[in-house]
Coordinates of C-alpha atoms and ligand atoms in Angstrom, one line a residue:
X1463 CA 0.0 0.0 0.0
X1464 CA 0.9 3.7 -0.6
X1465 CA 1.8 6.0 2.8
X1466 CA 0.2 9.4 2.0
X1467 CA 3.5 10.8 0.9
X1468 CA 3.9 8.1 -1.7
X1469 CA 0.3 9.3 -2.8
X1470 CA 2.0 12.8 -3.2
X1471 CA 5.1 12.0 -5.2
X1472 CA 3.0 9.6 -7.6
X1473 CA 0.9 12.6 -9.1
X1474 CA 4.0 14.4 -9.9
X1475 CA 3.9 12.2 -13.4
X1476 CA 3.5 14.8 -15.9
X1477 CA -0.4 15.0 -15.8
X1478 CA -0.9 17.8 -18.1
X1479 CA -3.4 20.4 -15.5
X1480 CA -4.8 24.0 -15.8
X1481 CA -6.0 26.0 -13.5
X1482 CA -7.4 29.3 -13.5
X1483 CA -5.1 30.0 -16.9
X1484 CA -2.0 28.4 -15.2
X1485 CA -0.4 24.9 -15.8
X1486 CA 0.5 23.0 -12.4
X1487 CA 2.6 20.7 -12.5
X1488 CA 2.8 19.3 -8.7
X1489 CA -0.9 19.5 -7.4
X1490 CA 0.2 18.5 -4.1
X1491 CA 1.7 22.2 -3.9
X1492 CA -0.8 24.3 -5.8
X1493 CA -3.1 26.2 -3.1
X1494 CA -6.2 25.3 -4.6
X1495 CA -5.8 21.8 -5.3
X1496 CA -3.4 20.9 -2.3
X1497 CA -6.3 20.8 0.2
X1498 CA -7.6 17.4 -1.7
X1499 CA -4.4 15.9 -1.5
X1500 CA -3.8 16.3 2.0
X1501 CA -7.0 14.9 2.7
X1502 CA -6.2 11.5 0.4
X1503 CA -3.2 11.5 1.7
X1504 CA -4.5 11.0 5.2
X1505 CA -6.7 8.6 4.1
X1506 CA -3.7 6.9 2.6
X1507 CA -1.8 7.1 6.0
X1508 CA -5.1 6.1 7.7
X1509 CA -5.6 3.1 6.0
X1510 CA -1.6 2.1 5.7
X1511 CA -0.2 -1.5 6.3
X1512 CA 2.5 -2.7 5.5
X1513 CA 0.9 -6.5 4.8
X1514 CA 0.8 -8.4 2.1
X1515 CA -2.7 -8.4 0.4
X1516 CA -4.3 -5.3 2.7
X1517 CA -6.3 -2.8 0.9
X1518 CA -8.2 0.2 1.2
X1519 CA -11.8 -0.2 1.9
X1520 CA -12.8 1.7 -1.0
X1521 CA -11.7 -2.0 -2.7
X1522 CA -14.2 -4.0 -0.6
X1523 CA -16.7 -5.4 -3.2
X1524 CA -19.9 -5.5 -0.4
X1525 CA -22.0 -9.5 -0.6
X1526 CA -24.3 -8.7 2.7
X1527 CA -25.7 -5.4 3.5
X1528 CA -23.5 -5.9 6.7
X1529 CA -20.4 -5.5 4.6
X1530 CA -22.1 -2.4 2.9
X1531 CA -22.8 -0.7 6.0
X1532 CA -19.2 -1.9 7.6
X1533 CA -17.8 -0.6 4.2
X1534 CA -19.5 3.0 4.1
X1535 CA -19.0 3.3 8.0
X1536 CA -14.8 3.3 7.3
X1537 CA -15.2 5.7 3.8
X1538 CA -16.8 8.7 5.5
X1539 CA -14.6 8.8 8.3
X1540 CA -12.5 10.8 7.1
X1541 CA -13.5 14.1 4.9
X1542 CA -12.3 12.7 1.4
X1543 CA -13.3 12.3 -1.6
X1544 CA -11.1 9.8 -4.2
X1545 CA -11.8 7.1 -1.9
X1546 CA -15.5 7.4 -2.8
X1547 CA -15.2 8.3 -6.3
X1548 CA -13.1 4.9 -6.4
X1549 CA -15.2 3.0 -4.7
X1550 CA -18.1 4.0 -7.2
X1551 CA -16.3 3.2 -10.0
X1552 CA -14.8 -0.4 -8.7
X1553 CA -18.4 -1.1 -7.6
X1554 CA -20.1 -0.2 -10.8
X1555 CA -17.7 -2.2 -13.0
X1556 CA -18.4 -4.8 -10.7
X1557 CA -22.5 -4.6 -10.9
X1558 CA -21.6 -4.4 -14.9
X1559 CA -19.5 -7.0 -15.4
X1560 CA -22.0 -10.5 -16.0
X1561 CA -24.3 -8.9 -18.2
X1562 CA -20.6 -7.2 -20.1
X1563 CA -19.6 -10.4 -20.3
X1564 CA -22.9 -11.5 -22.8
X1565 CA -21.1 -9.3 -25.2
X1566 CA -17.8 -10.4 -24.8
X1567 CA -16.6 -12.6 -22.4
X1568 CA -13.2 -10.7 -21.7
X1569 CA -14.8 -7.4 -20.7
X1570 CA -15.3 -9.2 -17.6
X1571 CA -12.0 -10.6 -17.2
X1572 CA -10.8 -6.9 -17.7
X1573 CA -12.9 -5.8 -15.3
X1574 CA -11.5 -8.2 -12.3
X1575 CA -7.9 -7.8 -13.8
X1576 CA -8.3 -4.1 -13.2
X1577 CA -10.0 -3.8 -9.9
X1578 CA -7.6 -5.8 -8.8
X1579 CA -5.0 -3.7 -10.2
X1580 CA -6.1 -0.5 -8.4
X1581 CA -6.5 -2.2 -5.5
X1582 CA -2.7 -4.0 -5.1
X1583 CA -1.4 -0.9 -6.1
X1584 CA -3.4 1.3 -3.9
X1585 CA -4.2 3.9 -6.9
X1586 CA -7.5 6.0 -6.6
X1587 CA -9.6 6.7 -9.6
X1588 CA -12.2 9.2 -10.7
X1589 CA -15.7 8.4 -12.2
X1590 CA -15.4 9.7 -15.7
X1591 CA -19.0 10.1 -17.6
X1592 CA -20.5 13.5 -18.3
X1593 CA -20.2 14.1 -22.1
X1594 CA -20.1 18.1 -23.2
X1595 CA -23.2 16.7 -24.9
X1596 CA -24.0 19.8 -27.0
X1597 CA -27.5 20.3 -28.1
X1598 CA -29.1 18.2 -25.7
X1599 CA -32.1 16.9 -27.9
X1600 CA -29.9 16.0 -30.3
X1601 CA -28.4 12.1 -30.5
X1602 CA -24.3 11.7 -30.5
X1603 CA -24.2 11.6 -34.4
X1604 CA -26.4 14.5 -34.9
X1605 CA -24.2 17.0 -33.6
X1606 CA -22.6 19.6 -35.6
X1607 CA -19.1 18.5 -33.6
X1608 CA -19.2 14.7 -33.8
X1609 CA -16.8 14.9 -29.8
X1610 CA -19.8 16.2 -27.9
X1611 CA -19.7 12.7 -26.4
X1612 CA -16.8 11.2 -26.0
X1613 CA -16.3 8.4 -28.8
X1614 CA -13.6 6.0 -30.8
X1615 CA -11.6 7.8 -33.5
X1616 CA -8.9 5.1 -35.0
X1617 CA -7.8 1.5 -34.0
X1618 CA -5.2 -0.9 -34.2
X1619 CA -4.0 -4.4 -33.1
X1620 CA -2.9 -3.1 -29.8
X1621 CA -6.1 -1.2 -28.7
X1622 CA -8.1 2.0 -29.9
X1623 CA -7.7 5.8 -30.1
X1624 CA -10.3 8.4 -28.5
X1625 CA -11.5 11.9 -28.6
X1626 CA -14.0 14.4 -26.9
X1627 CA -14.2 15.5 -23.1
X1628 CA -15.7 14.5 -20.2
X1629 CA -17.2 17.0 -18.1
X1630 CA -17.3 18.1 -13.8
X1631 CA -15.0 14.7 -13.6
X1632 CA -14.5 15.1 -9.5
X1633 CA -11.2 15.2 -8.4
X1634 CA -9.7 14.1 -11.5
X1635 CA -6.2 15.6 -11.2
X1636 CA -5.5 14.4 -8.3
X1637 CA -6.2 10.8 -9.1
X1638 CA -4.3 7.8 -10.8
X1639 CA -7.0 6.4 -13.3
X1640 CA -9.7 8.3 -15.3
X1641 CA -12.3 4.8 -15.3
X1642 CA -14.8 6.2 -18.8
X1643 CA -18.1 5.3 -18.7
X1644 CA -21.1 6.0 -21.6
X1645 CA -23.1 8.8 -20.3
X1646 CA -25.9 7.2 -21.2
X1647 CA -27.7 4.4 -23.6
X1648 CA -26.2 4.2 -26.9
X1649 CA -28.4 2.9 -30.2
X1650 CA -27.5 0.9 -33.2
X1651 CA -25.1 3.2 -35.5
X1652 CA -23.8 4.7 -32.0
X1653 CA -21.0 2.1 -31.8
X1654 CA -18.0 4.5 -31.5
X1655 CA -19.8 6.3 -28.6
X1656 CA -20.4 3.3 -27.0
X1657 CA -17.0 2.8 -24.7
X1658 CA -16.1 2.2 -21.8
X1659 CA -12.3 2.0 -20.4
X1660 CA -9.6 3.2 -17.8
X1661 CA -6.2 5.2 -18.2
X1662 CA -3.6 6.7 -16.3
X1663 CA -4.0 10.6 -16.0
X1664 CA -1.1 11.3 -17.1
X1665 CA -1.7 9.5 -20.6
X1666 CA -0.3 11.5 -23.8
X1667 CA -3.3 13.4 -24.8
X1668 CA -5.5 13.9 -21.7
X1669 CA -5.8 17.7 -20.7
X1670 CA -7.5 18.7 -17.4
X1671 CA -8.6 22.2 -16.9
X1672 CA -10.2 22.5 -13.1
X1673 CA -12.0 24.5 -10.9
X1674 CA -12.4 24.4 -6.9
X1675 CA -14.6 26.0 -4.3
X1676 CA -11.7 26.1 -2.3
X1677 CA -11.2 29.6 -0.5
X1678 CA -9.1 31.8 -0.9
X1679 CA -9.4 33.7 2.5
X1680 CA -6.8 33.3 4.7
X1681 CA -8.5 33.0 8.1
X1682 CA -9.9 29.3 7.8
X1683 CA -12.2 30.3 11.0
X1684 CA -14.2 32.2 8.3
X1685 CA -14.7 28.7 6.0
X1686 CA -14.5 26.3 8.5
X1687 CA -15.9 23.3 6.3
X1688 CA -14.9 24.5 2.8
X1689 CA -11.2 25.3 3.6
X1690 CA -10.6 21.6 5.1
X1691 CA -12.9 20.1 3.0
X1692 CA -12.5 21.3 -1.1
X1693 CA -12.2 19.5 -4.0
X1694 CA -11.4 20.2 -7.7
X1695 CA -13.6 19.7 -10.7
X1696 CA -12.3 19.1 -13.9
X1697 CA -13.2 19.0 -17.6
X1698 CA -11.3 16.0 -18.8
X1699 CA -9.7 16.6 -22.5
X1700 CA -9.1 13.5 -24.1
X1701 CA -7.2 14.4 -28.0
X1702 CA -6.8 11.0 -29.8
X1703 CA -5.9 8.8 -26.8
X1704 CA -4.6 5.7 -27.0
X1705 CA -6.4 3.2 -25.0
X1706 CA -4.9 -0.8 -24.8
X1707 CA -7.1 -3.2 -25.1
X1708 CA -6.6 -4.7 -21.6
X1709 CA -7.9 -2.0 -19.8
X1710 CA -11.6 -1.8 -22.9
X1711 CA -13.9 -2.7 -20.8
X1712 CA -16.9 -2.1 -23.8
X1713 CA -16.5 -1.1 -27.6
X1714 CA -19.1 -0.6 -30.3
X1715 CA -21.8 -3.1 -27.9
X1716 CA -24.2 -0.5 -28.0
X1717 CA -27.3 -2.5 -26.0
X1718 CA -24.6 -3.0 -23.2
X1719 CA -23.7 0.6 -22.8
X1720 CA -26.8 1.4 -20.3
X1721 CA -25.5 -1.5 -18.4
X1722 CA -22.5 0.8 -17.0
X1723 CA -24.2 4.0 -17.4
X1724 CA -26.8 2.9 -15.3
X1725 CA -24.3 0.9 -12.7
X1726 CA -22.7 3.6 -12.1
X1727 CA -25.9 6.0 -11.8
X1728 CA -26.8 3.5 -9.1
X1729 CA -23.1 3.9 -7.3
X1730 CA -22.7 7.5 -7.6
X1731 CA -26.5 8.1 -5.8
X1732 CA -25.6 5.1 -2.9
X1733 CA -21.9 6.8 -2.0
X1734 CA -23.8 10.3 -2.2
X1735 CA -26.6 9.5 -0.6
X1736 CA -25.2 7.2 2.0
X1737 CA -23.3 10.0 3.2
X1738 CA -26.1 12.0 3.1
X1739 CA -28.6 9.6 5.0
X1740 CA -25.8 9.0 7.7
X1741 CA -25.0 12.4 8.8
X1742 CA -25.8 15.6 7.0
X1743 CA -29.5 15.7 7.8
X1744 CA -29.2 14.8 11.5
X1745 CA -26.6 18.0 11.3
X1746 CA -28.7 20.2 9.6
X1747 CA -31.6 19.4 12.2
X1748 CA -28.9 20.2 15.0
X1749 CA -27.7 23.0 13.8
X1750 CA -31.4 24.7 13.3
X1751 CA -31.8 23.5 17.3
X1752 CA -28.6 25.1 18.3
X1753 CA -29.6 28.5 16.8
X1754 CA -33.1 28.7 17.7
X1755 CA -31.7 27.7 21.6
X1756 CA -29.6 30.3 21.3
X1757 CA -32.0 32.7 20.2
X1758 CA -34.8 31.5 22.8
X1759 CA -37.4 30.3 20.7
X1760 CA -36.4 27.0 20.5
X1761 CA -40.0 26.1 22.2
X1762 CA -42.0 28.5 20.0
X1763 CA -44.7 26.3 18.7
X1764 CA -44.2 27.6 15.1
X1765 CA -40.5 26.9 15.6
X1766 CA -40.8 23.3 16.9
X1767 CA -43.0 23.0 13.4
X1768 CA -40.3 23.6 11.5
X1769 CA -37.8 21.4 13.4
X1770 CA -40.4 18.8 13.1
X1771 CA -40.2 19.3 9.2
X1772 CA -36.3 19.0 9.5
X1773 CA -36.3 16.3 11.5
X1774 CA -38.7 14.2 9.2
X1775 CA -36.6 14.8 6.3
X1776 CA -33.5 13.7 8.0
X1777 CA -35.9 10.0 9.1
X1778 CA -37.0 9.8 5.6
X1779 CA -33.4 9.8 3.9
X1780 CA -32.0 7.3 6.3
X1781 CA -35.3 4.8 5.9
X1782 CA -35.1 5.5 2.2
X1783 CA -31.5 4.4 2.1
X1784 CA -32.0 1.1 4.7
X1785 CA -35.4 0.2 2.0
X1786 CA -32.3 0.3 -0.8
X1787 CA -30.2 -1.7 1.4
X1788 CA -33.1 -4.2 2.6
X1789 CA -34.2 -4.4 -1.0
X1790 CA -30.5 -5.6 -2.2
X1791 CA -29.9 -8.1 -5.2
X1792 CA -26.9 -9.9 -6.0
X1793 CA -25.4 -10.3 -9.4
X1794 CA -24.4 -13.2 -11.1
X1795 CA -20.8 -12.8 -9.4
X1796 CA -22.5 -12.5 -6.1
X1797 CA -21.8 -8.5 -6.1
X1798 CA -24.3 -6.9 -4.3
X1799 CA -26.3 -3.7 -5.4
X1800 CA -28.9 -1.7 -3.7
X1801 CA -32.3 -1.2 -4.7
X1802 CA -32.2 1.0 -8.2
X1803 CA -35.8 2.0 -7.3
X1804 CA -35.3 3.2 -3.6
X1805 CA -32.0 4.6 -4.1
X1806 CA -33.5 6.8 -7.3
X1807 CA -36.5 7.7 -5.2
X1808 CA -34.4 8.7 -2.2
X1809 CA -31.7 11.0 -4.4
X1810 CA -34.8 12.8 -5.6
X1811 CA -36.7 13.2 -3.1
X1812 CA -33.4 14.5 -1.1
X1813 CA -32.7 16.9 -4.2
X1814 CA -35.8 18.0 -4.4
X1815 CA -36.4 19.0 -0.7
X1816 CA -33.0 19.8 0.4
X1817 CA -33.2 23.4 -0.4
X1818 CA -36.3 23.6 1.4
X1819 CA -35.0 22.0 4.1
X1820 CA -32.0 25.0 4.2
X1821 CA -34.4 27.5 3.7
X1822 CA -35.8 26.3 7.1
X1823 CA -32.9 26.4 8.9
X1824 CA -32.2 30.4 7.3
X1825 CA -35.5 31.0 8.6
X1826 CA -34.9 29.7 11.8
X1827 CA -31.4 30.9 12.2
X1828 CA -31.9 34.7 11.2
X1829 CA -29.7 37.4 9.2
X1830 CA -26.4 36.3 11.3
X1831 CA -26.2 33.6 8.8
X1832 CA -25.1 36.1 6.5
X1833 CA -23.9 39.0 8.6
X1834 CA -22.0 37.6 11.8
X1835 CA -19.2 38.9 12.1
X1836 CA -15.8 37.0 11.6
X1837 CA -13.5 35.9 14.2
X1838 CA -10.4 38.1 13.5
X1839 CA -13.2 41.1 14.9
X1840 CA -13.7 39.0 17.8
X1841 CA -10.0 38.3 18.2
X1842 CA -9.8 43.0 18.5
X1843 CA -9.3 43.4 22.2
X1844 CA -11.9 46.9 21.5
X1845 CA -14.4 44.7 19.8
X1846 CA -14.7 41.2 21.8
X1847 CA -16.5 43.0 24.9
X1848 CA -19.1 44.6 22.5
X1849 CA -19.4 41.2 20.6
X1850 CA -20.0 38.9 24.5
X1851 CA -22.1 41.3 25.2
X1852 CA -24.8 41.8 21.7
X1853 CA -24.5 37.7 21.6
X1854 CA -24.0 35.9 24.3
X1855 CA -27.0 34.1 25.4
X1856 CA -27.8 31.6 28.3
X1857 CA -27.4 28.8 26.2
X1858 CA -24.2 29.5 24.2
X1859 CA -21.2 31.9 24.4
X1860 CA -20.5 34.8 21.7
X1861 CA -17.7 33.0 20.8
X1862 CA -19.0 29.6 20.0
X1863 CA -22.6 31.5 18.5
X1864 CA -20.3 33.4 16.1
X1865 CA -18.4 29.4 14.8
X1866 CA -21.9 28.2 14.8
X1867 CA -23.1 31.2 12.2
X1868 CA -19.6 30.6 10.4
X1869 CA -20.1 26.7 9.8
X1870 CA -24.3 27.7 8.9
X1871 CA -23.3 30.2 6.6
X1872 CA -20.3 27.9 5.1
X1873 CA -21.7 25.1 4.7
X1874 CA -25.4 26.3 3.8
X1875 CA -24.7 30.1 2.4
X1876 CA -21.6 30.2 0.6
X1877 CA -18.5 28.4 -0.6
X1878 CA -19.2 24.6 0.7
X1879 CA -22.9 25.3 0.2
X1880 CA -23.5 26.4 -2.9
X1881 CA -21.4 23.6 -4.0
X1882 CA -23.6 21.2 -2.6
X1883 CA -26.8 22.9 -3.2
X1884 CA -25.7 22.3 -7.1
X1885 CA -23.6 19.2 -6.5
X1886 CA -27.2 17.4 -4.4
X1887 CA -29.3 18.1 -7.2
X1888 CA -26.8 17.2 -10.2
X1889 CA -24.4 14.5 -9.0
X1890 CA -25.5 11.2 -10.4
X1891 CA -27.6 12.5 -13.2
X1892 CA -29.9 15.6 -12.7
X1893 CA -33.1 15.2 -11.2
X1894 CA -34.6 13.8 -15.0
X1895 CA -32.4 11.1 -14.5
X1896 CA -34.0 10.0 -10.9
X1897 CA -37.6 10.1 -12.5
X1898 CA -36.4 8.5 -15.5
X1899 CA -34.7 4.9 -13.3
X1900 CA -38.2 5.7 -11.0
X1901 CA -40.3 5.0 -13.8
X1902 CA -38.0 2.2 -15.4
X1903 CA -38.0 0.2 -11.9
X1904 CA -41.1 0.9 -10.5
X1905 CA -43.6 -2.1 -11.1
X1906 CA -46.4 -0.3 -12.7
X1907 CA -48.3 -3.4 -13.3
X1908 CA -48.9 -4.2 -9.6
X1909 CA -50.0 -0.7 -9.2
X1910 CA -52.6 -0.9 -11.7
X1911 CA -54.0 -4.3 -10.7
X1912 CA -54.0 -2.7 -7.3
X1913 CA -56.7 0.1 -8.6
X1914 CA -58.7 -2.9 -10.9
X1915 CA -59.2 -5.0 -7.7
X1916 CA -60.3 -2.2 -6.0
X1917 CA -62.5 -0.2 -8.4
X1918 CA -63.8 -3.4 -9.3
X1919 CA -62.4 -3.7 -12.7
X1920 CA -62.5 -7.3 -14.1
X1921 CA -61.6 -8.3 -17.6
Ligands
LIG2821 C1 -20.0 19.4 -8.2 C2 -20.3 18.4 -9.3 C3 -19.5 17.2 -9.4 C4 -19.7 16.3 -10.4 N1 -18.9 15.2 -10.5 C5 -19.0 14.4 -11.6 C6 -18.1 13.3 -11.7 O1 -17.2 13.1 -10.9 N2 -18.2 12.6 -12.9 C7 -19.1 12.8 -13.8 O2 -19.1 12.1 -14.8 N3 -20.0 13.9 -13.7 C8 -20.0 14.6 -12.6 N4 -20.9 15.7 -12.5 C9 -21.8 16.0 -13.5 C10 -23.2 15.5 -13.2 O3 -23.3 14.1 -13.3 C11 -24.1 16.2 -14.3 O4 -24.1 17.6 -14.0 C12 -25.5 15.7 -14.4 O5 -25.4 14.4 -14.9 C13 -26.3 16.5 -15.3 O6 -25.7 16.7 -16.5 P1 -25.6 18.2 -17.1 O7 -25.0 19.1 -16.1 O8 -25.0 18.1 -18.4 O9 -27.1 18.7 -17.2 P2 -28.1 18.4 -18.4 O10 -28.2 17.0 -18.6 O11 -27.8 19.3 -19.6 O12 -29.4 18.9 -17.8 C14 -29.8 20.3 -17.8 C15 -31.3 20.5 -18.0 O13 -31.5 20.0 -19.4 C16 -32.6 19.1 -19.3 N5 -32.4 18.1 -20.5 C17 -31.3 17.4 -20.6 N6 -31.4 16.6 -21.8 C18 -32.6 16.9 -22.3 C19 -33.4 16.5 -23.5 N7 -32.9 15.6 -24.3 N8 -34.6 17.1 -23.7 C20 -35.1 18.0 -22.8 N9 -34.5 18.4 -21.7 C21 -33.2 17.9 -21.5 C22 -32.5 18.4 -18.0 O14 -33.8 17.8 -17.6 C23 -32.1 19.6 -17.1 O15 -33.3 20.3 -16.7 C24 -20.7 16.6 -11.4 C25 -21.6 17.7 -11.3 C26 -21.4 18.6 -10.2 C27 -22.3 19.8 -10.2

């Protein structure tokens, strides 16, 4: 396995980055993309040992939802993000593989030969699958630019040649692997945009332009979450890559390209949404209690209405993500996969609400969300004894009332939170996407014999 400084020195490998109009050559170094790195770096130092065979738990392949749960418990420990985007894409090449393996039965082989590869040598990967797209109404081949989606320009012997660009690809530059999935279904005549494979970031040919949330402000008091917690964005430029054929995991199948589109839809809302479900509503709902407390109105009856809504929204996420769990099937290869239906259902109804549920909390919370003001004032010998005394309050110190407003207004109002206001509702397909896989799993048919029996409808 890889300490955390290991993890460092292996991105300095040439990977051809940009950011804001620069190129970077060591990422580790650059202020807006070092934050990442230290944080996969700890998780590399975390999760060290020197044994022969031991892995990261991003690796772990879940069989029981006990594993699952085991397995997501040790990922969001700590506040990083390549373990998860790995995870996503080992697990969705793994719910892919069997029915891969009806086109060609070395796709799956591939598949196994290269998890296995990321795993032994402890490399992280990013989950590489929004097309530019173009016109969106418009099919791959009728685009004026035929690279709107990502497709297969030339071949030979040893493997095959690609252009077009991936788009919003998290935390690609500071990752080993870009794993390339089909945005979405393909159709017959499609068969160069049907592809799926994996290569090394630094690759001849792959260009990454970024963008981060990541702060600038020096004070870190002042973006308590998004200055420890930041990660770039990339738009992934792939100019006639070459791709060996070991590491094609699908080429020209076109009815199989839905099969990893949709695994790793299914991934990408379960990491997401696990996270989610486990801790960010149940912090949202104490947040909103802390500030009303603070402000005495904590027993308003209006007030405890709201917190009511919070808290039901936090008990709906978490049972919507144990139905996906408790609703599990196993693939052929005895990989397990939550249910498609409850975990699209779930996503949506979390991106749907979720800005609600903020505007709640703003409600509750009042202007200081916005307008508190920051610690260096509180820091001002002349300024702390005005501060204690306009917000201290029986339940909570100015001091700690001021970090409360910082982390609300962080996390909620600003850097972190627009981020993740945009990153809720988009990440694993846009909300079309979640009522498109409702409709597609959701047994109609039982439904309607449901309303027969009881209307009375026979025939
Ligand atoms: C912070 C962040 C991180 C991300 N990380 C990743 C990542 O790691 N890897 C990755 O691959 N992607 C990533 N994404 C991209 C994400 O998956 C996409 O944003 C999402 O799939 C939606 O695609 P889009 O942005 O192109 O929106 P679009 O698909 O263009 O949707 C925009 C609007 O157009 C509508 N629309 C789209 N198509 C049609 C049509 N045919 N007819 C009518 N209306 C249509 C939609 O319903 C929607 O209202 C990330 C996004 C964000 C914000």
């Amino acid at each position: 396995m890889k300490t955390g400084d290991d993890y460092r020195q292996s991105l300095r490998d040439g990977r051809s980055l940009f950011i804001e109009g620069e190129r970077v050559d060591d990422p580790a170094t650059h202020p807006l993309l070092k934050t990442a790195v230290d944080n996969c770096a700890a998780n590399y130092d975390l999760y060290y040992s020197p044994e022969p065979g031991a892995h990261n738990p991003a690796y772990i392949i879940p069989r029981s939802k006990e594993e699952a749960e085991a397995r997501l418990a040790r990922l969001i420990g700590p506040a990083e993000i390549a373990a998860t985007t790995s995870a996503t894409c080992v697990l969705a090449l793994g719910s892919a593989a069997p029915e891969l393996a009806k086109a060609r039965p070395e796709y799956r082989t591939r598949i196994y030969d290269f998890i296995d590869y990321v795993r032994t040598n402890d490399l992280r990967c990013a989950e590489t699958v929004t097309d530019a797209k173009g016109n969106r109404k418009l099919r791959p081949l009728e685009q004026d630019d035929p690279d709107m989606y990502l497709r297969v320009v030339d071949r030979n012997a040893d493997g095959i040649f690609v252009t077009g660009c991936k788009m919003h690809i998290t935390v690609a530059a500071t990752v080993h692997e870009l794993v390339v999935f089909p945005t979405k279904a393909m159709k017959k005549g499609e068969e160069a945009y049907a592809v799926s494979f994996s290569v090394p970031v630094n690759t001849p040919g792959v260009t990454i332009i970024n963008t981060s949330y990541a702060p600038y402000d020096a004070d870190a008091r002042h973006f308590p979450v998004s200055s420890k917690t930041n990660s770039p964005e990339g738009f992934v430029v792939f100019d006639n890559v070459f791709v060996p054929n070991d590491r094609i995991f699908l080429d020209g199948e076109v009815e199989h390209a839905s099969d990893l589109a949709y695994a790793l839809g299914l991934w990408e809302r379960t990491g997401g949404g696990g996270i989610y479900a486990s801790e960010g509503e149940d912090r949202l709902v104490g947040l909103a209690v802390l500030a009303a407390e603070a402000a005495g109105i904590a027993d308003e009856p209006g007030i405890r209405d709201k917190l009511s809504t919070l808290m039901m929204f936090a008990t709906m996420n978490k049972a919507g993500h144990d139905a996906a769990w408790s609703n599990a099937v196993q693939n052929e290869d005895g990989n397990l996969m939550p249910s498609t239906l409850y975990i699209s259902a779930t996503k949506y109804y979390h991106a749907e609400f979720n800005d609600r549920m903020v505007d709640i909390l703003h409600d509750i919370a009042g202007a200081l969300v916005a307008n508190a003001p920051n610690m260096a004032d509180y820091d001002h010998p002349k300024l702390r004894g005005i501060l204690d005394t306009l917000l201290t309050t029986p339940t909570m110190s100015a001091e700690n009332r001021l970090k409360l407003y910082h982390y609300i207004r962080d996390t909620t109002a600003d850097a972190y939170g627009g981020w993740s206001s945009v990153t809720g509702k988009q990440a694993g397909g846009g909300l079309f996407a979640q009522r498109l896989v409702t409709i597609r799993n959701y047994d109609i048919e039982h439904a309607k014999e449901l309303a027969r029996k009881a209307v009375g409808i026979t025939g």
